[in-house]
Short mmCIF file of C-alpha atoms in Angstrom, two decimals:
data_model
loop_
_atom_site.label_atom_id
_atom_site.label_comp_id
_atom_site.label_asym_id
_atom_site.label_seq_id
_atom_site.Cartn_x
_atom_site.Cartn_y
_atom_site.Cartn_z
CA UNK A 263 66.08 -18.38 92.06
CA UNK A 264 65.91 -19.83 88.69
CA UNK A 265 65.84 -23.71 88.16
CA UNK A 266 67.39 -25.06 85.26
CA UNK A 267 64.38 -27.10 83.05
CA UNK A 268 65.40 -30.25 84.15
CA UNK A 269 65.12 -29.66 87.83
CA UNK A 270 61.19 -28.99 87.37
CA UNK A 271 59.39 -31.49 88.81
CA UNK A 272 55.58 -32.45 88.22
CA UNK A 273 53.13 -30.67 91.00
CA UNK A 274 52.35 -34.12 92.30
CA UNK A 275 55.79 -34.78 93.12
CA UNK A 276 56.39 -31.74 94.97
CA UNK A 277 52.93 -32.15 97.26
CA UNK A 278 54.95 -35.60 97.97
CA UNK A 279 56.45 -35.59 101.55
CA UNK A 280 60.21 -35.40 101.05
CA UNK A 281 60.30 -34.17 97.59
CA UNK A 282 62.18 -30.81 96.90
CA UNK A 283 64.61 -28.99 94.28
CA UNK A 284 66.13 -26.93 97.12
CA UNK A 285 68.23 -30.41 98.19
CA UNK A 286 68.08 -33.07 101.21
CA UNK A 287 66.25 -32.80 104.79
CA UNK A 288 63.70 -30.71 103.01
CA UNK A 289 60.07 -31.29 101.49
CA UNK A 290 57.60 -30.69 103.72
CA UNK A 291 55.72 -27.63 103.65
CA UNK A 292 53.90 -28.24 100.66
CA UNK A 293 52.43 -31.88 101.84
CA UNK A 294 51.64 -30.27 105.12
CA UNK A 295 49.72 -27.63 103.13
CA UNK A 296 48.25 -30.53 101.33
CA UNK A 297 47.30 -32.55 104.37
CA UNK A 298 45.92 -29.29 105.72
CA UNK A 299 43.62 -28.06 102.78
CA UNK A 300 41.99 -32.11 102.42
CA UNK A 301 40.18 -31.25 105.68
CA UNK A 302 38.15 -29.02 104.13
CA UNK A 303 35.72 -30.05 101.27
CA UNK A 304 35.20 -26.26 100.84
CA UNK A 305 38.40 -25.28 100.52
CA UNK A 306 40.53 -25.50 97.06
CA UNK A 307 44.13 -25.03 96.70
CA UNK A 308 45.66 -24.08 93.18
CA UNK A 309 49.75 -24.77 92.83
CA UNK A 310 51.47 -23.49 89.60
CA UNK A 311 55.22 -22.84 88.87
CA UNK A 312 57.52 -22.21 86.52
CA UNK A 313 61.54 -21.80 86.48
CA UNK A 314 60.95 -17.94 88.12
CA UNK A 315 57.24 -18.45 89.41
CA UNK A 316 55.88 -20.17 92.30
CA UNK A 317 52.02 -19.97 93.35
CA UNK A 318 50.10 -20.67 95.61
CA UNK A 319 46.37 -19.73 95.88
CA UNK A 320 44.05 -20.64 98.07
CA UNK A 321 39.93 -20.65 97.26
CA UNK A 322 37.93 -20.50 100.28
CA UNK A 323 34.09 -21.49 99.86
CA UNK A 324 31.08 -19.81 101.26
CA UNK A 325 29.25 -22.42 103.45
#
């Protein structure tokens, strides 16, 4: 699915419970993820999009 320009939305925003370009009674994956990944001091998690791209890459540190 391509977004038009205008429907981007900073990478804060979408880690924001609630927030999403796919419409209402969405939004929460991406906070979870976020909640999930602040647990662990070792553990990094990279977001990056673009109209056609969305990624998601997590780091996991040796101990």
């Amino acid at each position: 699915m391509t977004l038009p320009k205008e429907k981007l939305l900073p990478l804060w925003q979408l880690k924001k419970a609630g927030c999403s370009t796919k419409g209402d009674n969405r939004g929460l994956g991406l906070a979870n993820l976020q909640e999930i990944i602040d647990k662990y001091p070792r553990v990094i998690l990279e977001t990056t999009y673009t109209n056609v791209v969305f990624l998601q890459k997590i780091i996991i540190g040796e101990d």
